[in-house]
Amino acid sequence: MLNSIDKRVVELLNANLPEAKAVLKEVTVGHGSVTVSAEKILEVCQFLKQHEELKLRTLQVITGTDYPTVSEIEITYVLCSLEKNHELLLKVRVPRSKDVSDLNALPKVPSVVSVYAAANFQERECYDMLGVNFTGHPDLRRILCAEGWEGHPLRKDYVPAEKYLDMVINPAHKVNTEDHFFGKKLKEQMDNPKLVSWSWKDDSETTEESAGE
Amino acid sequence: MCPFFCNEFGAKMQDSVVLMKVDDFLNWGRKNSLWPMTFGLACCAIEMMATGAAKYDLERFGCGAFMATPRRADLMIVAGTVTLKMAPRIKTLFEQMPEPKYVISMGSCANKGGPYWQHGYHVLKGVDEIVPVDVYVPGCPPRPEALIEGLMTLQKKIANERLLKNKWVKHA
Amino acid sequence: MGSTHSMENDKIILGDTEVLKTDLLTLNMGPQHPATHGVLRVEIKTDSEVVVEATPHLGYLHRCMEKHCEHLDYRGVIPFVDRLDYLAAMNMEMGYVLAVEKMLGTEVPKRAWYVRTIVLELQRIASHLMYFGTYAIDLGAFSPFLYAFQDRENILRLFEEISGARLLYNYIWIGGVWNDLNDEQLARIKKFLGEWEENFKKYNALVGENKIFIGRTANVGVYTKEHVEDYGLTGPVLRGSGIKWDLRKDRTYGIYDQLEFNVPVGEGLKGQLGDCWDRYFVRMQEMNESIKIIRQCLDGIEEGPVMAKVSKIIKLPEGEIYTRTECPRGELGIHIISDGGKTPYRLKVKSPCFTHVSSLPAIAPGMMIADLVASIGSIDIVLGEVDR
């Protein structure tokens, strides 16, 4: 990848912070990344921010992804430097907990708010969407979902609630599946199904034809 | 012609006297000066602003005075997606509006949840779950002309109202 | 007469007598408010007119876009990405489509890039005009709003002709654009550019050089270089504080490397560097630069197809990508994690306005409520993007 500093970052981390256990992921397509251990993320961020060669002084975003098959949640920190014009995808992995009822039951990651002030809202969003407890955060509460919301929506096993306060979220008379799949039904009825172009509903097509016809 | 106008006095007065039903007269006044509340939530708000701007002028329908406070507004144009977090506030604002009040649901999201109907866990599928809607304007976002048509439909609806039989007068 | 008064421990002491015990007043700005540009709620604690603390509350427009997109295929995501920053829909689409194209390695035809650039820069002008109009309304002036919308209507009319919609287009597709620009439309764009010089002078004289506007915006809401770094601010907010950084030049994509344009930076002309007037100045100059870019594109546009051959079912290879593009409000980041299937495994949108709103509590203390309104307007937030 263009301007990739991942290798250099791993070298520096292994030299100066070996307990962070930095691991490089190199790829040919897309972005590579550096995975560090979750307990040391604060020290890693402090190191990366003040290092003269890297100068990763800006935090762009903190995202999270849920991998239920390996029972882990992966949190990505995207750091970038305006002076040196490079960026880094820094990842940590924490074990996923099925129990999301209590703050203490959620997986814990140290908060980096003391290093990057931008992390305040980003970590709150990660907590809200995925259920990760950022220890040391000054004000960890839900930011996007409504007050009193239960559950963490971006988890893969999230079941949407039936009601919120006294409003039904998905009333049956408002769901119109009849009309929604009429493209598929139309295709089944027509003599020449290729005249109907509903590409996103085609589960049966295995050959890849080129568009622009 | 009415015999009242057959004398000289009557001839002078015939241009200054209008005979119409009380209902029609009051409805004419009310429907031509609906004051909307600024209630833009999302993308439809931009089209509402464009409708209020110079090209598709809303002022000529009497709706020029956009009130920020619900206490002085007659019309709430719900323009945009209604989320569950915002829904209690919409209900409160609706209750703060003095009667007679009307609601136009503008846009696909306010009608039925819009493009987020299928997997939107935080989207209220239509504002008519919480407030009674008078006119629905479809579109994503609806063109300014569509909103004006919705407004004119509401005006027709108001013109057909009978105030003396209506619930508001009964309460008073 | 001649009394000294001081505030200590919530008491006002007039002379020798302790007179009043005061508290901070908690006010609620929003979610329904004429000056918060959408459903933003700012909880302000004020001491008479001076703000002591401001806390933004978000989520009133959370439309679950990221979860929704996990069920849609890559082409079907484009209308949802449109609805993020609905005032700059083309730029949003570009950011997303760029990420997908980079992963796929699609070769986009040259003419498609020219059309894309014309459309992107026109959208940037439309978005900044919207900022101009609504900012003037926030500060009390009504006419600039009407002028701005009149110009915007010309741009929206062109967009409606080429894409079918006035506001949310679904125009930039994976592999190119779906409809071509014909010669008559190109001539009309040229005419629009010709009228711009005069309009710009009019707008500047009406608002920019206006004594009241300068009084309301100079030395207000100052973002220093430390704020910019700490909070990760981008776009006109970053450039208004004097830092020259534009993704179109520094991390170029498309054909921007072949076009010549300047990057306007705030210079502290009317007050401190990084105040609201500087951000206004940067946005107005950016519109001029966009005009330059469009002129160059109109001169250099080549004949050819506008859509590459892309497979009917788009499957991204396994892996992830993070793309950064320059939108009118800042730097849009699109992070796609793919597991090789037809739908994205995780789509994350890094919205510039989200980070800007998080920096409000840092500059709010010490300013008056009217100044807070001016600051919120100057960072130009769109709640569709903040809450996704």
PDB file of C-alpha atoms in Angstrom, chain B residues 37-44 46-47 49-50 52-56 67-70 80-81 83 85-86 89 93 109 115-123 140-141 143-144, chain C residues 31-34 38-39 41 57-65 67-68 71-72 80 83-84 86-87 130 134 142 145-146 149-150 152-153 156-157 160 165-168 383:
ATOM      1  CA  MET B  37     -43.299  25.521  12.708  1.00  0.00           C
ATOM      2  CA  THR B  38     -39.671  25.053  11.665  1.00  0.00           C
ATOM      3  CA  PHE B  39     -39.434  21.343  12.100  1.00  0.00           C
ATOM      4  CA  GLY B  40     -36.860  20.073   9.693  1.00  0.00           C
ATOM      5  CA  LEU B  41     -35.220  16.892  10.852  1.00  0.00           C
ATOM      6  CA  ALA B  42     -33.213  15.601   7.888  1.00  0.00           C
ATOM      7  CA  CYS B  43     -32.903  15.888   4.102  1.00  0.00           C
ATOM      8  CA  CYS B  44     -36.541  16.858   3.579  1.00  0.00           C
ATOM      9  CA  ILE B  46     -33.622  21.222   2.819  1.00  0.00           C
ATOM     10  CA  GLU B  47     -36.440  20.831   0.330  1.00  0.00           C
ATOM     11  CA  MET B  49     -36.287  25.453   2.904  1.00  0.00           C
ATOM     12  CA  ALA B  50     -36.092  25.451  -0.895  1.00  0.00           C
ATOM     13  CA  GLY B  52     -39.715  28.665   1.266  1.00  0.00           C
ATOM     14  CA  ALA B  53     -37.021  30.317  -0.830  1.00  0.00           C
ATOM     15  CA  ALA B  54     -37.514  32.548  -3.828  1.00  0.00           C
ATOM     16  CA  LYS B  55     -38.163  30.104  -6.642  1.00  0.00           C
ATOM     17  CA  TYR B  56     -41.004  28.048  -5.141  1.00  0.00           C
ATOM     18  CA  MET B  67     -42.366  30.157  13.675  1.00  0.00           C
ATOM     19  CA  ALA B  68     -39.644  28.617  15.748  1.00  0.00           C
ATOM     20  CA  THR B  69     -41.895  28.206  18.735  1.00  0.00           C
ATOM     21  CA  PRO B  70     -44.820  25.771  18.700  1.00  0.00           C
ATOM     22  CA  GLY B  80     -37.361  13.972   7.812  1.00  0.00           C
ATOM     23  CA  THR B  81     -36.788  10.723   9.628  1.00  0.00           C
ATOM     24  CA  THR B  83     -36.123   8.367  15.322  1.00  0.00           C
ATOM     25  CA  LYS B  85     -34.988   9.277  20.503  1.00  0.00           C
ATOM     26  CA  MET B  86     -36.720  12.218  18.865  1.00  0.00           C
ATOM     27  CA  ARG B  89     -39.983  15.404  21.764  1.00  0.00           C
ATOM     28  CA  LEU B  93     -44.058  19.824  20.612  1.00  0.00           C
ATOM     29  CA  CYS B 109     -39.377   8.621   6.195  1.00  0.00           C
ATOM     30  CA  PRO B 115     -35.659   3.574   3.084  1.00  0.00           C
ATOM     31  CA  TYR B 116     -34.940   2.478   6.665  1.00  0.00           C
ATOM     32  CA  TRP B 117     -38.106   0.467   7.051  1.00  0.00           C
ATOM     33  CA  GLN B 118     -36.472  -2.929   6.783  1.00  0.00           C
ATOM     34  CA  HIS B 119     -33.594  -2.923   9.230  1.00  0.00           C
ATOM     35  CA  GLY B 120     -33.960   0.348  11.072  1.00  0.00           C
ATOM     36  CA  TYR B 121     -33.972  -0.544  14.742  1.00  0.00           C
ATOM     37  CA  HIS B 122     -33.955   3.074  15.855  1.00  0.00           C
ATOM     38  CA  VAL B 123     -36.343   4.526  13.281  1.00  0.00           C
ATOM     39  CA  CYS B 140     -37.558  11.052  -1.077  1.00  0.00           C
ATOM     40  CA  PRO B 141     -37.246  14.020  -0.792  1.00  0.00           C
ATOM     41  CA  ARG B 143     -40.033  18.124  -4.834  1.00  0.00           C
ATOM     42  CA  PRO B 144     -41.031  21.600  -3.707  1.00  0.00           C
TER      43      PRO B 144
ATOM     44  CA  PRO C  31     -33.259  19.451  19.503  1.00  0.00           C
ATOM     45  CA  GLN C  32     -35.809  21.674  17.791  1.00  0.00           C
ATOM     46  CA  HIS C  33     -34.118  24.989  17.340  1.00  0.00           C
ATOM     47  CA  PRO C  34     -33.911  27.411  14.453  1.00  0.00           C
ATOM     48  CA  GLY C  38     -30.835  20.023  12.461  1.00  0.00           C
ATOM     49  CA  VAL C  39     -31.598  17.986  15.513  1.00  0.00           C
ATOM     50  CA  ARG C  41     -29.148  19.359  21.367  1.00  0.00           C
ATOM     51  CA  HIS C  57     -26.144  15.492  22.817  1.00  0.00           C
ATOM     52  CA  LEU C  58     -26.415  13.539  19.621  1.00  0.00           C
ATOM     53  CA  GLY C  59     -28.395  10.641  18.328  1.00  0.00           C
ATOM     54  CA  TYR C  60     -31.647  12.331  17.436  1.00  0.00           C
ATOM     55  CA  LEU C  61     -31.176  11.339  13.819  1.00  0.00           C
ATOM     56  CA  HIS C  62     -29.542   7.964  14.303  1.00  0.00           C
ATOM     57  CA  ARG C  63     -30.878   6.041  11.359  1.00  0.00           C
ATOM     58  CA  CYS C  64     -28.898   2.834  11.803  1.00  0.00           C
ATOM     59  CA  MET C  65     -27.167   3.200   8.467  1.00  0.00           C
ATOM     60  CA  LYS C  67     -26.195  -1.889  10.416  1.00  0.00           C
ATOM     61  CA  HIS C  68     -28.548  -1.494   7.477  1.00  0.00           C
ATOM     62  CA  HIS C  71     -27.725  -6.388   4.543  1.00  0.00           C
ATOM     63  CA  LEU C  72     -27.331  -4.570   1.230  1.00  0.00           C
ATOM     64  CA  PHE C  80     -27.812   5.252   1.845  1.00  0.00           C
ATOM     65  CA  ARG C  83     -28.367  10.384   2.815  1.00  0.00           C
ATOM     66  CA  LEU C  84     -25.491  10.852   5.246  1.00  0.00           C
ATOM     67  CA  TYR C  86     -27.448  15.258   2.273  1.00  0.00           C
ATOM     68  CA  LEU C  87     -26.038  18.629   1.293  1.00  0.00           C
ATOM     69  CA  MET C 130     -26.049  26.525   1.627  1.00  0.00           C
ATOM     70  CA  THR C 134     -27.955  29.503   6.639  1.00  0.00           C
ATOM     71  CA  PHE C 142     -32.382  37.018   5.634  1.00  0.00           C
ATOM     72  CA  PHE C 145     -30.389  33.036   2.119  1.00  0.00           C
ATOM     73  CA  LEU C 146     -32.573  33.889  -0.858  1.00  0.00           C
ATOM     74  CA  PHE C 149     -30.820  29.448  -2.848  1.00  0.00           C
ATOM     75  CA  GLN C 150     -31.360  31.090  -6.211  1.00  0.00           C
ATOM     76  CA  ARG C 152     -28.280  26.689  -5.789  1.00  0.00           C
ATOM     77  CA  GLU C 153     -31.405  26.173  -7.873  1.00  0.00           C
ATOM     78  CA  LEU C 156     -29.773  21.571  -8.657  1.00  0.00           C
ATOM     79  CA  ARG C 157     -31.552  21.940 -11.973  1.00  0.00           C
ATOM     80  CA  GLU C 160     -31.842  16.928 -11.811  1.00  0.00           C
ATOM     81  CA  ALA C 165     -33.221  13.937  -8.473  1.00  0.00           C
ATOM     82  CA  ARG C 166     -32.705  17.332  -6.906  1.00  0.00           C
ATOM     83  CA  LEU C 167     -31.086  16.398  -3.667  1.00  0.00           C
ATOM     84  CA  LEU C 168     -30.134  12.740  -3.333  1.00  0.00           C
ATOM     85  CA  LEU C 383     -26.754  15.947  11.529  1.00  0.00           C
TER      86      LEU C 383
END
